PDB file of C-alpha atoms and ligand atoms in Angstrom:
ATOM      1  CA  UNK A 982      77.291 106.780  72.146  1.00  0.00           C
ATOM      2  CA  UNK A 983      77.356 107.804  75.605  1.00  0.00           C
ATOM      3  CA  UNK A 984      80.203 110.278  76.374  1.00  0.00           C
ATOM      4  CA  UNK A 985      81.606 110.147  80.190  1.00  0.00           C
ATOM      5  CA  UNK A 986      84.622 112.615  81.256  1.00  0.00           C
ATOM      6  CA  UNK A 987      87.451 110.868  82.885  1.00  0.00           C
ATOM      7  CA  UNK A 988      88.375 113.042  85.725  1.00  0.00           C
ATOM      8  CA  UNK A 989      87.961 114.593  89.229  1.00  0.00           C
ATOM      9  CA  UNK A 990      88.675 118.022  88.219  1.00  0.00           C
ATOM     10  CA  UNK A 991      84.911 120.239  88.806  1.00  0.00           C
ATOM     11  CA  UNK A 992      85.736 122.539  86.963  1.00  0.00           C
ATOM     12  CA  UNK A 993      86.479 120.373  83.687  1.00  0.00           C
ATOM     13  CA  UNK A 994      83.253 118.953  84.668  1.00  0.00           C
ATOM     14  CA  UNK A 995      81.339 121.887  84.936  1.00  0.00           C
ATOM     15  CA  UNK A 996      82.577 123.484  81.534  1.00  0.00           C
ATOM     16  CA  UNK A 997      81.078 119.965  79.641  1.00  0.00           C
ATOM     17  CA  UNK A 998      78.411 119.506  81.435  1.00  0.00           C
ATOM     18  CA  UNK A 999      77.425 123.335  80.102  1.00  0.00           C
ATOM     19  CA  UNK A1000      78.070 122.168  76.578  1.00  0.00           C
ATOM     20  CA  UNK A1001      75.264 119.577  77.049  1.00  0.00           C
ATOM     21  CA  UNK A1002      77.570 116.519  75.784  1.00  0.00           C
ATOM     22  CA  UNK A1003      78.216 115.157  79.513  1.00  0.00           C
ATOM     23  CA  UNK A1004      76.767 112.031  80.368  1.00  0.00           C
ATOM     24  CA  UNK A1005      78.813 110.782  83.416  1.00  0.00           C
ATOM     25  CA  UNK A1006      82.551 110.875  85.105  1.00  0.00           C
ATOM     26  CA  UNK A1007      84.587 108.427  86.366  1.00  0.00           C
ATOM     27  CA  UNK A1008      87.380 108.970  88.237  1.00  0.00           C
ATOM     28  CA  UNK A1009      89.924 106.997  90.022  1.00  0.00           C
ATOM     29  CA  UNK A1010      92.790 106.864  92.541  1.00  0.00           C
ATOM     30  CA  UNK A1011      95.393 108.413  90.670  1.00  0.00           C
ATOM     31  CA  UNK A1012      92.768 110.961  89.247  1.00  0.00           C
ATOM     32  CA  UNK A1013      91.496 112.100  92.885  1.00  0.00           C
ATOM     33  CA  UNK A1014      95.033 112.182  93.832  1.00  0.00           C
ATOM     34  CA  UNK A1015      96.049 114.772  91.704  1.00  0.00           C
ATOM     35  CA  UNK A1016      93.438 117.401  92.430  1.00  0.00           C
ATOM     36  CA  UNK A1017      94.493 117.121  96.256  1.00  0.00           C
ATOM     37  CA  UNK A1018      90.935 117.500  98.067  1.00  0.00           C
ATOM     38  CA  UNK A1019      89.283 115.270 100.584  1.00  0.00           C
ATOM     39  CA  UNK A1020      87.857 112.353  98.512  1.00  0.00           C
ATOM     40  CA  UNK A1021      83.911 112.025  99.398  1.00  0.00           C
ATOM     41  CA  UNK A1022      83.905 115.920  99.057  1.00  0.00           C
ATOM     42  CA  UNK A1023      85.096 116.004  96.029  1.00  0.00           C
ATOM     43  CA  UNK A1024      82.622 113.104  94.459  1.00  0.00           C
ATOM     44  CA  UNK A1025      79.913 114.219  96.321  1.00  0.00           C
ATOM     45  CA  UNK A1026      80.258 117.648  94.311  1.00  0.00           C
ATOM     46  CA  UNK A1027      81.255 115.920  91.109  1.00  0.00           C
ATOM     47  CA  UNK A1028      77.586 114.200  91.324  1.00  0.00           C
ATOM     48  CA  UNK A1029      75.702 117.100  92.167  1.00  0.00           C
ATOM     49  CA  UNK A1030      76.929 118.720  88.686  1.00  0.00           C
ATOM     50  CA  UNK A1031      77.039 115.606  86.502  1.00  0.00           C
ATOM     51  CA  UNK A1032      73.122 114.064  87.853  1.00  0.00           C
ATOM     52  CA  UNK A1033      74.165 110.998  86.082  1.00  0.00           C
ATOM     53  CA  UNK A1034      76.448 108.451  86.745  1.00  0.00           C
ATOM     54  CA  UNK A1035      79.976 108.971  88.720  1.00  0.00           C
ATOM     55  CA  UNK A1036      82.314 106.206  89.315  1.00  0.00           C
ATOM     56  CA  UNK A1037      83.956 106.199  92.366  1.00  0.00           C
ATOM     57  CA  UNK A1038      86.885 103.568  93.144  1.00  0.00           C
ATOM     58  CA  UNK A1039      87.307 101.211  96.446  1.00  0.00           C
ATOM     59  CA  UNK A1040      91.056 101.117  97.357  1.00  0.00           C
ATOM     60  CA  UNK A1041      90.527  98.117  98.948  1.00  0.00           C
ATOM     61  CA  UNK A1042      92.134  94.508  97.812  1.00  0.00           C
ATOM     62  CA  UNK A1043      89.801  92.520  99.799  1.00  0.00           C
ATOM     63  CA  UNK A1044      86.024  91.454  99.358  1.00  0.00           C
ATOM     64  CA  UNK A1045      84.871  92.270 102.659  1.00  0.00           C
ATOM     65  CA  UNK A1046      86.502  95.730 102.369  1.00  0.00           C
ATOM     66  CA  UNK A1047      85.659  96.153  99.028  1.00  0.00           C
ATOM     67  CA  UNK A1048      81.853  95.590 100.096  1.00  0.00           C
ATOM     68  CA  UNK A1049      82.329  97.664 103.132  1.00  0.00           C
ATOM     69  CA  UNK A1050      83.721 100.770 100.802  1.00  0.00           C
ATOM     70  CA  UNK A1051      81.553 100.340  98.217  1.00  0.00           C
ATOM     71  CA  UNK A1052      78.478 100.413 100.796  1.00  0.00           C
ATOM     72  CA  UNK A1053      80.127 103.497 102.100  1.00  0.00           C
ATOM     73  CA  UNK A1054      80.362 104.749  98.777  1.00  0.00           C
ATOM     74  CA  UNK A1055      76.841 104.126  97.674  1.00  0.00           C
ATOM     75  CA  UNK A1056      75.371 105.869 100.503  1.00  0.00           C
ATOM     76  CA  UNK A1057      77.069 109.169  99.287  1.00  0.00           C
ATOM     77  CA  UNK A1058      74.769 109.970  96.224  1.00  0.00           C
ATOM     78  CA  UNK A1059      72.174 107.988  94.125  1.00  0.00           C
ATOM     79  CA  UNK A1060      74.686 108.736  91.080  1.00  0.00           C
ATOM     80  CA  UNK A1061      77.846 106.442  92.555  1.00  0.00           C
ATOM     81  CA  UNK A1062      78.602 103.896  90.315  1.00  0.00           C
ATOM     82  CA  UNK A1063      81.062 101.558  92.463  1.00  0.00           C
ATOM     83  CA  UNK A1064      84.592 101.181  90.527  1.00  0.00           C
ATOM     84  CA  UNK A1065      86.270  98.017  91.775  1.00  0.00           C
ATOM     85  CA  UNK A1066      89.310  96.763  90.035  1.00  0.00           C
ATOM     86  CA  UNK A1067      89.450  92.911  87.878  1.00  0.00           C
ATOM     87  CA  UNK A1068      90.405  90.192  90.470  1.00  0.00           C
ATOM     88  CA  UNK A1069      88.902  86.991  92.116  1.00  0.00           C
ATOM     89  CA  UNK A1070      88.562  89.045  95.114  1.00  0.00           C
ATOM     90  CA  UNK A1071      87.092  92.005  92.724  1.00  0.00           C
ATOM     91  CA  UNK A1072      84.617  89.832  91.201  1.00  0.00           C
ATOM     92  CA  UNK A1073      83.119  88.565  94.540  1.00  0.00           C
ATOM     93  CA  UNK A1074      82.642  91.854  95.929  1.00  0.00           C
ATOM     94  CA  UNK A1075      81.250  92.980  92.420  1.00  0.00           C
ATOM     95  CA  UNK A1076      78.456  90.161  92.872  1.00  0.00           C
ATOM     96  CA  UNK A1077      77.739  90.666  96.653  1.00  0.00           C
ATOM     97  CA  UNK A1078      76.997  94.889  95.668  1.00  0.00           C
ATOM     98  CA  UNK A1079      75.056  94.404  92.406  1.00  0.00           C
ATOM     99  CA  UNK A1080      72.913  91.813  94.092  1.00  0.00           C
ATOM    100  CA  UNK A1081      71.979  94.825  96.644  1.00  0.00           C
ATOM    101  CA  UNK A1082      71.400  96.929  93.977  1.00  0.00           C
ATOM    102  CA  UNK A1083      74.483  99.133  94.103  1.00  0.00           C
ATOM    103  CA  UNK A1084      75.881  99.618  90.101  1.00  0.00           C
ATOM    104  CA  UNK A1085      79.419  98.091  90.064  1.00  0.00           C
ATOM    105  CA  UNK A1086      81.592  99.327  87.422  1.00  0.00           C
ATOM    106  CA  UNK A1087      84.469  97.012  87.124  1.00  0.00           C
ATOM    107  CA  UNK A1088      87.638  98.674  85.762  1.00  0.00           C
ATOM    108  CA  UNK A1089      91.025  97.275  84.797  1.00  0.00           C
ATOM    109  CA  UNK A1090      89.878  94.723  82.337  1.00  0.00           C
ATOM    110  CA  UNK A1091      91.981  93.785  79.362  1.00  0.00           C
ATOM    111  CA  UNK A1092      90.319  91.119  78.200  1.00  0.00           C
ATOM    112  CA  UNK A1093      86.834  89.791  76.807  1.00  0.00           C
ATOM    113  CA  UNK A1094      87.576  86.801  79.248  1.00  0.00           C
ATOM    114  CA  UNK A1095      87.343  89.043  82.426  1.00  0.00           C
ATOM    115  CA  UNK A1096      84.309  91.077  80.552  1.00  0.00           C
ATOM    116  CA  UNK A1097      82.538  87.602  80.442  1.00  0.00           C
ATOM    117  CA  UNK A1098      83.079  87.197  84.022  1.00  0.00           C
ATOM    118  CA  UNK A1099      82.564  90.466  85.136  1.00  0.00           C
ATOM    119  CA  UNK A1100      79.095  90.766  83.145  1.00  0.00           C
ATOM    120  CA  UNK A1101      77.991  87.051  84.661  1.00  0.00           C
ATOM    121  CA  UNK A1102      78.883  88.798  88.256  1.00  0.00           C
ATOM    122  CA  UNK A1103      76.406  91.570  87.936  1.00  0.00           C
ATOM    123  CA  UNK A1104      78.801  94.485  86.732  1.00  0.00           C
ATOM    124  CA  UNK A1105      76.773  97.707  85.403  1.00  0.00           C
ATOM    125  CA  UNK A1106      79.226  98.615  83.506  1.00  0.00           C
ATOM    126  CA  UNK A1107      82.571  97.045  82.110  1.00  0.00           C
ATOM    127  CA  UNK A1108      85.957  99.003  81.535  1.00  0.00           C
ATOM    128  CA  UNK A1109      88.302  97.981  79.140  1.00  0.00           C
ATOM    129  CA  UNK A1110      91.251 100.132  79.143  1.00  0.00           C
ATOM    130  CA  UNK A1111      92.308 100.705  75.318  1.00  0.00           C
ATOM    131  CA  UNK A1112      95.372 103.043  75.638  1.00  0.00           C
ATOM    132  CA  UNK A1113      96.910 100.941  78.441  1.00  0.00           C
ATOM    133  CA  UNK A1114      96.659  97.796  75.944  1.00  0.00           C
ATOM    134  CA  UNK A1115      98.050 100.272  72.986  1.00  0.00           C
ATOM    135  CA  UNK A1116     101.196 101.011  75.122  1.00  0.00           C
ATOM    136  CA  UNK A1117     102.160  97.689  75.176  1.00  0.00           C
ATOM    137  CA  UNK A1118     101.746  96.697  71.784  1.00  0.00           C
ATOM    138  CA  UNK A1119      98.412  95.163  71.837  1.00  0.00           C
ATOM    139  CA  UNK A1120      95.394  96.973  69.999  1.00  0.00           C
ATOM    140  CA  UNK A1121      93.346  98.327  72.687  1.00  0.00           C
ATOM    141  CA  UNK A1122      90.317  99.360  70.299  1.00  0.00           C
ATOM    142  CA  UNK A1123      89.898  95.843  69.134  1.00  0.00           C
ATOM    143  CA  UNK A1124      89.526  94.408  73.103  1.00  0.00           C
ATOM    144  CA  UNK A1125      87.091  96.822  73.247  1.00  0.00           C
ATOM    145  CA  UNK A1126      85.409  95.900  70.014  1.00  0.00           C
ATOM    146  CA  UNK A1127      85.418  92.375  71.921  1.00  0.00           C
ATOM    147  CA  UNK A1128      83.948  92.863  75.352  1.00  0.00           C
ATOM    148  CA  UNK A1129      81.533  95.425  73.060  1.00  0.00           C
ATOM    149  CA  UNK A1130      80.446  91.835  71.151  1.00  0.00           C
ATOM    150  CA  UNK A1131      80.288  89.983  74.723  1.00  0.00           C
ATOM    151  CA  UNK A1132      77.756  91.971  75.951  1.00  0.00           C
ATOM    152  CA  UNK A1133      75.725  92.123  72.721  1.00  0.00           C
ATOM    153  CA  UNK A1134      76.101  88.754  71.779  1.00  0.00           C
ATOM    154  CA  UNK A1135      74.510  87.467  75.473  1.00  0.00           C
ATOM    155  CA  UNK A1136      72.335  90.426  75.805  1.00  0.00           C
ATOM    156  CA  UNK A1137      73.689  91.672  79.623  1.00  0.00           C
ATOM    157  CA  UNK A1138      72.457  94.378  81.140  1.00  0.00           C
ATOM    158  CA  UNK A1139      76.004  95.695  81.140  1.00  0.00           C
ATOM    159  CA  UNK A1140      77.578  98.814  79.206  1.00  0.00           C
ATOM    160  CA  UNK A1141      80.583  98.928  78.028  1.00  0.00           C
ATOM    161  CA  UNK A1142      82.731 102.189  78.786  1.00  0.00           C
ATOM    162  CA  UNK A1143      85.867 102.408  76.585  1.00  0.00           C
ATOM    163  CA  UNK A1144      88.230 103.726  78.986  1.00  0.00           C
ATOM    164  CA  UNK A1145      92.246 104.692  78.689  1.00  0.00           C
ATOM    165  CA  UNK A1146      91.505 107.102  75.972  1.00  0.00           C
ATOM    166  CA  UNK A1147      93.791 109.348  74.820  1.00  0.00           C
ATOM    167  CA  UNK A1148      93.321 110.463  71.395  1.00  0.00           C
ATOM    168  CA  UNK A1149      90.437 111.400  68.776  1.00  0.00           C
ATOM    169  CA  UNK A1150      91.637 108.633  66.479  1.00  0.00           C
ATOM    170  CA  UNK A1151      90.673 106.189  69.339  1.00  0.00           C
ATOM    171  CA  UNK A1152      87.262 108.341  69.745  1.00  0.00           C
ATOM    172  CA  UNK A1153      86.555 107.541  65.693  1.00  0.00           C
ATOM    173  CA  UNK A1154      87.494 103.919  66.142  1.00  0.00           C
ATOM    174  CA  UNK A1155      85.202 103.779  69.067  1.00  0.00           C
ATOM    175  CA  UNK A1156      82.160 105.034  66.749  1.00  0.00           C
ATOM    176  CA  UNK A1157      83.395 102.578  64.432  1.00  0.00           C
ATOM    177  CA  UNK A1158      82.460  99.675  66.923  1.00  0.00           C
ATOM    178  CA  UNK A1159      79.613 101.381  68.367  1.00  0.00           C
ATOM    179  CA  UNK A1160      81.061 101.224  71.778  1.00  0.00           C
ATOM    180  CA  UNK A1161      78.205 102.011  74.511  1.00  0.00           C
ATOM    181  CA  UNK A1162      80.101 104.614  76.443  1.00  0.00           C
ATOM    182  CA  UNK A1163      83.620 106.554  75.838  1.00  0.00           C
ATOM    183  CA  UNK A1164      85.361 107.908  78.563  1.00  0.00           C
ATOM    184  CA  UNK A1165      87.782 110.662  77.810  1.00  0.00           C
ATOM    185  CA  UNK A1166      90.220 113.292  79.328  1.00  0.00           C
ATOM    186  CA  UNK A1167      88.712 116.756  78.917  1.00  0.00           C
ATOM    187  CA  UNK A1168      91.897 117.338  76.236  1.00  0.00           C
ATOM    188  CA  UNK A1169      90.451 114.663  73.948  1.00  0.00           C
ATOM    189  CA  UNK A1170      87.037 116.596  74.223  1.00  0.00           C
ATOM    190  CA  UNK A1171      88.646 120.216  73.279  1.00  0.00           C
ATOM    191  CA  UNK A1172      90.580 118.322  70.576  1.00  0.00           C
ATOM    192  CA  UNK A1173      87.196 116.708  69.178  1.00  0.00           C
ATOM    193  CA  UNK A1174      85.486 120.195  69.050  1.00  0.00           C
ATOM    194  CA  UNK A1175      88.530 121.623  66.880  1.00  0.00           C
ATOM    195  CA  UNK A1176      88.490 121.353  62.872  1.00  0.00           C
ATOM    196  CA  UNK A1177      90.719 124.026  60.631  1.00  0.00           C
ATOM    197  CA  UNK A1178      88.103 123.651  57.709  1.00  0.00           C
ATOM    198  CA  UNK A1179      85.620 125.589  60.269  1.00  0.00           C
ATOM    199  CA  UNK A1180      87.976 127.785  61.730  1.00  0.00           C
ATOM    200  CA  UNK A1181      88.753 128.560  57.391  1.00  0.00           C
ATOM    201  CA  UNK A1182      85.002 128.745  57.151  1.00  0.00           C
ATOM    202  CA  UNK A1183      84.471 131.394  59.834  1.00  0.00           C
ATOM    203  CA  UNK A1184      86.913 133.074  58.591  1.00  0.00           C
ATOM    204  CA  UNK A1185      86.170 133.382  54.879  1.00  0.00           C
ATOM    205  CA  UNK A1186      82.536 134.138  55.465  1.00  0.00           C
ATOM    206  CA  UNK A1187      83.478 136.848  57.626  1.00  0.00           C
ATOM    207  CA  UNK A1188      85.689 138.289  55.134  1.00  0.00           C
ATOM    208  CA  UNK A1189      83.120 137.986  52.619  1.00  0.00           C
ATOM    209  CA  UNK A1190      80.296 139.088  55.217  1.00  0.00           C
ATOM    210  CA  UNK A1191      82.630 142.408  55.355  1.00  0.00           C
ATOM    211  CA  UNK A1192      83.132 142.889  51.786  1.00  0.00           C
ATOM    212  CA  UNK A1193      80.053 142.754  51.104  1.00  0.00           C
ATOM    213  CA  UNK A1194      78.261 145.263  53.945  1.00  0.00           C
ATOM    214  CA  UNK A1195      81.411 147.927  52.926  1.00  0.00           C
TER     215      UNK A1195
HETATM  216  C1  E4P B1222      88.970 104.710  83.409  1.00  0.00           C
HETATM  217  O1  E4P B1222      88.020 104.506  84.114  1.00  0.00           O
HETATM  218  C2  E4P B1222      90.307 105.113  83.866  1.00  0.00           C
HETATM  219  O2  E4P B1222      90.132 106.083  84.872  1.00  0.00           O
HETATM  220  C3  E4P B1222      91.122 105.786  82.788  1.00  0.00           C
HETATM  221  O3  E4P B1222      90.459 105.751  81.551  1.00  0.00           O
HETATM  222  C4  E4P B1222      92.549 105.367  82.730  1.00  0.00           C
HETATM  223  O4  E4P B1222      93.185 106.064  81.689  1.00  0.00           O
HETATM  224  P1  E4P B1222      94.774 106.091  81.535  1.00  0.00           P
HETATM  225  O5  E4P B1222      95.222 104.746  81.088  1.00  0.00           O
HETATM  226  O6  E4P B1222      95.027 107.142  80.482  1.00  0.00           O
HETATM  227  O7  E4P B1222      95.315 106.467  82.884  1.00  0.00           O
END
């Protein structure tokens, strides 16, 4: 399973991509918002750390700005992955930029229905948003588990990134349904690292490492 960090923050970025588990980043609005920088800046330097895939999202509602965005967009690194959101308007724009070879990741689905569609329009990758779908009721995972079966039923040339993650119980279930790609707030990747049994373990053969050399 791929594992993408969903942020804007470098230095987050940085510190995983050192651990060697960082496979991409996506970001959006409210995600640049919060780290207060100039926008293109701060995804150009995201994808000269991650060299891999970086989704960057068109604010736009419209097709024709949508395309003219995501152009724009494209043209900042070979790494951009174009994030435009789930509508009729979405969709068109999605088709227009994957059939120029830009990668379109839509975002905002919560549905297999809209994966279907968004797959048949030429999306690179698909994001269903689990923890969104969790907060009201619904069981995120599972919509996952069924866009997952979408794309391997047809055999697109889409991946699935399980997005709106917020906890490593949703990073097991996602193993469980062999998701394609998880991405995850750099908390949930600190929180995966951590086990008491090994802390224990260091500590006791420490201990005993002392003991013994005394
Ligand atoms: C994914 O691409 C989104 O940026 C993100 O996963 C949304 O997560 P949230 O629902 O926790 O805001």
């Amino acid at each position: 399973m791929k594992i993408f960090l969903d942020t804007a923050n470098v230095e987050e970025i940085k510190m995983v991509k050192d651990l060697g588990v960082l496979d991409g980043v996506t970001t959006n609005p409210s995600l640049i918002a919060k780290e207060k920088k100039d926008f293109k800046k701060t995804v150009a330097e995201i994808c000269e750390v991650v060299k891999g895939p970086v989704s960057a999202e068109v604010i736009a509602l419209d097709w024709e700005t949508m395309v003219k965005e995501g152009r724009e967009l494209a043209e900042i690194s070979e790494h951009i992955v174009v994030k435009i959101p789930f509508t009729k308007d979405g969709l068109k724009a999605t088709s227009i930029l994957s059939g120029e070879g830009i990668d379109v990741n839509v975002t905002l689905i919560f549905s297999a229905n809209q994966a279907l569609l968004a797959c048949k329009a030429g999306a690179a990758y698909i994001s269903p948003f689990a923890g969104r779908l969790d907060d009201i009721g619904h069981d995120g995972i599972d919509v996952v588990a069924q866009c997952q079966a979408v794309v391997d039923t047809y055999d697109y040339d889409t991946e699935v990134i399980a997005a709106s993650i917020r906890s490593t119980a949703h990073m097991l279930q996602c193993q469980e349904i062999a998701v394609d790609i998880a991405t995850i707030p750099y908390k949930v990747i600190e929180q995966m690292m951590k086990h008491p049994l090994t802390d224990a373990g260091i500590a006791q053969f420490l201990a005993d490492w002392e003991n013994a050399v005394k």
